[in-house]
């Protein structure tokens, strides 16, 4: 490829990237990487099923899609009523807490002035929040479909990546590909295991304490734990709010429970997981979260840790390439 053609292609890619960033959403730029993570998750399940049943990988993958779809239908059918009622109860509790706060606000002039300013921007922020929610759902759906396509024909996309990177040494590329796949798959398996354990521990702990809606709060804790450092705080806020508005000393027990779970996760669970996965230094992960979160918002927080895994597994190959 001559210099002129290379310049035109590079310029075109830059314009295409700017088009996506301007007219769509920044989160959409990260969707290919998220799609790869989803595809790896499907492939992990297919490889496991293939080893246990001796089915081909394509048949195993089809079974994984079928099992996932049926599991989601069953989960929604069985738990939707419970979770819906609990979410309704959580909303009622938060409304009760809101009434208490409003009584305090109405008795203070300075807080009334502050509330007036907040209400002026409420309608605009509500429209913005709705727009962001619809955008997030659209990005998630697009990413899920892309992940399914990648999982069904991974070799096609690997071949395309190899052509895009203009690989000259195929052996080095194959080694790098295996290293990245192994690193991301181990990280994903460890993260899914940690999410399950945290969900169960939170649910059981809140049930023992006597907090309402323990099942829903446990599921939220497991989902939020996918986001390192910030996720546990996001999970604590609704649980602590419910405990606080319920009265009594339950809020302190909830705080203690979350501190205990976070401590066990950091010093027991994660070290065990990292024995089979890539160990990410906390400061490195936090820096990536701040950087990517500032640029891409919520989606940047989601992909910060796996991008860290990608960087750590790719670094030796970049060093080798530059020192040759």
Coordinates of C-alpha atoms in Angstrom, one line a residue:
X1 CA 0.0 0.0 0.0
X2 CA 1.5 3.4 -1.0
X3 CA 1.7 6.4 1.2
X4 CA -1.2 8.2 -0.5
X5 CA -3.6 5.3 -0.2
X6 CA -2.6 4.8 3.5
X7 CA -3.2 8.5 4.2
X8 CA -6.6 8.5 2.6
X9 CA -7.7 5.4 4.5
X10 CA -6.4 6.8 7.8
X11 CA -8.2 10.1 7.2
X12 CA -11.4 8.2 6.3
X13 CA -11.2 6.2 9.5
X14 CA -10.7 9.3 11.6
X15 CA -13.8 11.0 9.9
X16 CA -15.8 7.8 10.5
X17 CA -14.9 7.8 14.2
X18 CA -15.8 11.4 14.6
X19 CA -19.1 10.7 12.9
X20 CA -20.0 8.0 15.4
X21 CA -18.9 10.2 18.3
X22 CA -20.8 13.2 17.1
X23 CA -24.1 11.8 15.8
X24 CA -24.4 8.6 17.9
X25 CA -23.0 8.2 21.4
X26 CA -19.5 7.9 22.8
X27 CA -20.6 4.5 24.4
X28 CA -21.1 3.2 20.9
X29 CA -17.4 3.5 20.2
X30 CA -16.7 0.9 22.9
X31 CA -19.4 -1.5 21.8
X32 CA -17.1 -3.6 19.6
X33 CA -14.9 -4.4 22.6
X34 CA -18.0 -5.1 24.7
X35 CA -19.2 -7.4 21.9
X36 CA -15.9 -9.3 22.0
X37 CA -16.4 -9.8 25.7
X38 CA -19.9 -11.1 25.2
X39 CA -18.6 -13.4 22.4
X40 CA -15.9 -14.7 24.7
X41 CA -18.5 -15.4 27.4
X42 CA -20.5 -17.5 24.9
X43 CA -17.4 -19.3 23.7
X44 CA -16.4 -20.2 27.3
X45 CA -19.8 -21.8 27.8
X46 CA -19.6 -23.6 24.4
X47 CA -16.1 -24.9 25.1
X48 CA -17.2 -26.2 28.6
X49 CA -20.3 -27.9 27.1
X50 CA -18.3 -29.4 24.3
X51 CA -15.8 -31.0 26.7
X52 CA -18.6 -32.5 28.8
X53 CA -20.9 -33.7 26.0
X54 CA -18.4 -34.3 23.1
X55 CA -20.7 -32.1 20.9
X56 CA -19.1 -30.0 18.2
X57 CA -18.5 -26.3 19.2
X58 CA -21.2 -25.1 16.8
X59 CA -23.8 -27.4 18.3
X60 CA -22.6 -26.5 21.8
X61 CA -22.9 -22.8 20.9
X62 CA -26.4 -23.3 19.6
X63 CA -27.3 -25.1 22.8
X64 CA -25.8 -22.2 24.9
X65 CA -28.0 -19.7 23.0
X66 CA -31.0 -21.9 23.6
X67 CA -30.2 -22.5 27.3
X68 CA -29.6 -18.8 27.8
X69 CA -32.9 -17.8 26.1
X70 CA -34.9 -20.4 28.1
X71 CA -33.2 -19.5 31.3
X72 CA -34.0 -15.8 30.9
X73 CA -37.6 -16.7 30.1
X74 CA -37.8 -19.0 33.2
X75 CA -36.1 -16.4 35.4
X76 CA -38.4 -13.6 34.3
X77 CA -41.5 -15.8 34.7
X78 CA -40.5 -17.1 38.2
X79 CA -38.9 -14.0 39.7
X80 CA -40.5 -11.1 37.9
X81 CA -43.5 -10.9 40.2
X82 CA -41.3 -11.0 43.3
X83 CA -38.7 -8.5 42.0
X84 CA -41.5 -6.2 40.7
X85 CA -43.2 -6.2 44.0
X86 CA -39.9 -5.6 45.8
X87 CA -39.0 -2.8 43.4
X88 CA -42.4 -1.3 44.1
X89 CA -41.7 -1.6 47.9
X90 CA -38.3 0.0 47.4
X91 CA -39.9 2.9 45.6
X92 CA -42.5 3.3 48.4
X93 CA -39.7 3.3 51.0
X94 CA -37.7 5.9 49.1
X95 CA -40.9 8.0 48.7
X96 CA -41.4 7.8 52.5
X97 CA -37.8 9.0 52.9
X98 CA -38.4 11.7 50.4
X99 CA -41.5 12.9 52.4
X100 CA -39.3 13.1 55.6
X101 CA -36.7 15.1 53.7
X102 CA -39.3 17.5 52.3
X103 CA -40.7 18.1 55.7
X104 CA -37.3 19.2 56.8
X105 CA -36.8 21.3 53.7
X106 CA -40.1 23.1 54.2
X107 CA -39.0 24.2 57.7
X108 CA -35.8 25.8 56.4
X109 CA -35.7 28.9 54.1
X110 CA -32.2 28.2 52.8
X111 CA -33.1 24.7 51.8
X112 CA -36.3 26.0 50.1
X113 CA -34.2 28.3 48.0
X114 CA -31.9 25.5 47.1
X115 CA -34.8 23.2 46.2
X116 CA -36.3 25.9 44.0
X117 CA -33.2 26.1 41.9
X118 CA -33.0 22.3 41.7
X119 CA -36.7 22.1 40.5
X120 CA -35.9 24.6 37.7
X121 CA -33.6 22.1 36.0
X122 CA -35.5 19.0 36.9
X123 CA -37.5 18.8 33.7
X124 CA -34.5 19.1 31.5
X125 CA -32.5 16.6 33.5
X126 CA -35.5 14.2 33.3
X127 CA -35.6 14.4 29.5
X128 CA -31.8 13.9 29.4
X129 CA -32.0 10.9 31.7
X130 CA -34.7 9.3 29.6
X131 CA -32.6 9.9 26.5
X132 CA -29.6 8.4 28.1
X133 CA -31.6 5.3 29.2
X134 CA -33.0 4.7 25.7
X135 CA -29.5 5.2 24.3
X136 CA -28.0 2.7 26.8
X137 CA -30.6 0.1 25.9
X138 CA -30.0 0.6 22.2
X139 CA -26.2 0.3 22.7
X140 CA -26.7 -2.9 24.8
X141 CA -29.0 -4.5 22.2
X142 CA -26.6 -3.6 19.3
X143 CA -23.7 -5.0 21.4
X144 CA -25.5 -8.2 22.3
X145 CA -26.3 -9.0 18.6
X146 CA -22.8 -8.2 17.6
X147 CA -21.4 -10.5 20.3
X148 CA -23.6 -13.3 19.0
X149 CA -22.4 -12.8 15.4
X150 CA -18.7 -12.8 16.6
X151 CA -19.2 -15.9 18.7
X152 CA -20.7 -17.8 15.7
X153 CA -17.9 -17.0 13.3
X154 CA -14.8 -15.9 15.4
X155 CA -12.3 -16.9 12.7
X156 CA -13.8 -14.5 10.2
X157 CA -13.4 -11.5 12.6
X158 CA -9.9 -12.6 13.7
X159 CA -8.9 -12.7 10.0
X160 CA -10.4 -9.2 9.6
X161 CA -8.4 -8.0 12.6
X162 CA -5.2 -9.5 11.2
X163 CA -5.7 -7.7 7.9
X164 CA -6.5 -4.4 9.6
X165 CA -3.3 -4.6 11.7
X166 CA -1.4 -5.6 8.6
X167 CA 0.3 -8.5 10.4
X168 CA 3.6 -9.7 8.9
X169 CA 4.6 -12.3 11.5
X170 CA 1.6 -14.7 11.8
X171 CA 3.3 -16.7 14.6
X172 CA 3.6 -13.7 16.8
X173 CA 0.0 -12.7 16.0
X174 CA -1.4 -16.1 16.9
X175 CA 0.6 -16.1 20.2
X176 CA -0.8 -12.7 21.0
X177 CA -4.3 -13.7 20.1
X178 CA -4.2 -16.8 22.4
X179 CA -2.7 -14.7 25.2
X180 CA -5.4 -12.1 24.9
X181 CA -8.2 -14.6 24.7
X182 CA -6.8 -16.6 27.7
X183 CA -6.4 -13.4 29.7
X184 CA -9.9 -12.0 28.9
X185 CA -11.6 -15.4 29.3
X186 CA -10.0 -16.1 32.7
X187 CA -10.8 -12.6 33.9
X188 CA -14.5 -13.0 32.7
X189 CA -14.8 -16.4 34.4
X190 CA -13.4 -15.0 37.6
X191 CA -15.6 -11.9 37.5
X192 CA -18.8 -14.0 36.9
X193 CA -17.9 -16.2 39.8
X194 CA -17.3 -13.2 42.1
X195 CA -20.6 -11.6 41.0
X196 CA -22.5 -14.8 41.9
X197 CA -20.8 -15.1 45.3
X198 CA -21.3 -11.5 46.1
X199 CA -25.0 -11.7 45.2
X200 CA -25.6 -14.7 47.4
X201 CA -23.6 -13.3 50.3
X202 CA -25.4 -9.9 50.1
X203 CA -28.8 -11.6 49.9
X204 CA -28.2 -13.9 52.8
X205 CA -26.6 -11.1 54.9
X206 CA -29.5 -8.7 54.3
X207 CA -32.0 -11.5 55.0
X208 CA -30.3 -12.2 58.4
X209 CA -30.3 -8.5 59.3
X210 CA -34.0 -8.3 58.4
X211 CA -33.8 -5.8 55.6
X212 CA -36.7 -5.9 53.2
X213 CA -36.2 -6.6 49.5
X214 CA -33.0 -8.6 50.2
X215 CA -33.3 -10.6 46.9
X216 CA -33.4 -7.5 44.7
X217 CA -30.7 -5.7 46.6
X218 CA -28.5 -8.9 46.4
X219 CA -28.9 -9.1 42.6
X220 CA -28.0 -5.4 42.3
X221 CA -24.9 -5.9 44.5
X222 CA -23.8 -8.7 42.2
X223 CA -24.4 -6.8 39.0
X224 CA -22.7 -3.6 40.3
X225 CA -19.7 -5.7 41.4
X226 CA -18.8 -6.0 37.7
X227 CA -17.5 -2.4 38.0
X228 CA -14.4 -2.5 40.3
X229 CA -13.9 0.1 43.1
X230 CA -17.1 2.1 42.3
X231 CA -19.6 -0.8 42.0
X232 CA -19.8 -1.7 45.7
X233 CA -20.6 2.0 46.6
X234 CA -23.3 2.0 43.9
X235 CA -24.8 -1.2 45.5
X236 CA -24.5 0.2 49.1
X237 CA -26.6 3.3 48.4
X238 CA -30.0 1.7 47.9
X239 CA -29.5 -0.9 50.6
X240 CA -28.4 1.7 53.2
X241 CA -31.3 4.0 52.1
X242 CA -33.8 1.3 52.8
X243 CA -32.3 0.5 56.1
X244 CA -32.1 4.2 57.1
X245 CA -35.7 4.9 56.2
X246 CA -36.8 1.8 58.1
X247 CA -35.6 3.2 61.3
X248 CA -33.6 1.5 64.0
X249 CA -29.9 0.5 63.8
X250 CA -30.1 -1.6 60.7
X251 CA -28.2 0.9 58.7
X252 CA -25.1 0.2 60.7
X253 CA -25.4 -3.5 60.2
X254 CA -25.8 -2.9 56.5
X255 CA -22.7 -0.8 56.4
X256 CA -20.8 -3.4 58.3
X257 CA -22.1 -6.2 56.0
X258 CA -20.9 -4.3 52.9
X259 CA -17.5 -3.5 54.4
X260 CA -17.1 -7.2 55.4
X261 CA -18.1 -8.4 51.9
X262 CA -15.8 -5.9 50.2
X263 CA -12.9 -6.9 52.5
X264 CA -13.4 -10.6 51.8
X265 CA -13.7 -9.8 48.0
X266 CA -10.5 -7.7 48.0
X267 CA -8.3 -9.9 50.3
X268 CA -9.7 -13.5 49.8
X269 CA -11.8 -13.8 46.7
X270 CA -9.9 -11.7 44.2
X271 CA -6.4 -13.1 45.1
X272 CA -7.9 -16.6 44.5
X273 CA -9.3 -15.6 41.2
X274 CA -6.1 -13.7 40.2
X275 CA -4.1 -17.0 40.6
X276 CA -5.8 -18.1 37.3
X277 CA -6.2 -14.7 35.8
X278 CA -4.4 -11.5 35.0
X279 CA -3.7 -9.6 38.2
X280 CA -4.7 -5.9 37.8
X281 CA -3.0 -3.4 40.2
X282 CA -5.8 -1.4 41.9
X283 CA -4.2 2.0 41.1
X284 CA -3.9 1.0 37.4
X285 CA -7.5 0.0 37.3
X286 CA -8.7 3.1 39.1
X287 CA -6.7 5.3 36.7
X288 CA -8.3 3.6 33.7
X289 CA -11.7 4.0 35.3
X290 CA -11.2 7.8 35.8
X291 CA -9.8 8.3 32.3
X292 CA -12.3 6.2 30.4
X293 CA -15.2 7.3 32.6
X294 CA -14.4 10.9 31.9
X295 CA -14.5 10.3 28.1
X296 CA -17.1 7.6 27.7
X297 CA -19.2 7.9 30.9
X298 CA -20.8 4.8 32.3
X299 CA -19.6 2.6 29.4
X300 CA -16.0 3.6 30.2
X301 CA -16.4 2.3 33.7
X302 CA -17.7 -1.0 32.4
X303 CA -14.8 -1.7 30.1
X304 CA -12.0 -0.2 32.2
X305 CA -10.9 -3.5 33.8
X306 CA -11.0 -5.7 30.7
X307 CA -9.2 -3.0 28.7
X308 CA -6.6 -3.2 31.5
X309 CA -6.3 -6.9 30.9
X310 CA -5.9 -6.3 27.2
X311 CA -3.2 -3.8 27.8
X312 CA -1.2 -6.0 30.2
X313 CA -1.4 -9.1 28.0
X314 CA -0.5 -7.1 24.8
X315 CA 2.4 -5.1 26.4
X316 CA 5.1 -7.8 26.0
X317 CA 4.3 -8.2 22.3
X318 CA 4.5 -4.5 21.8
X319 CA 7.9 -4.3 23.6
X320 CA 9.2 -7.3 21.5
X321 CA 8.0 -5.6 18.3
X322 CA 9.7 -2.3 19.2
X323 CA 13.0 -3.8 20.3
X324 CA 13.5 -6.0 17.2

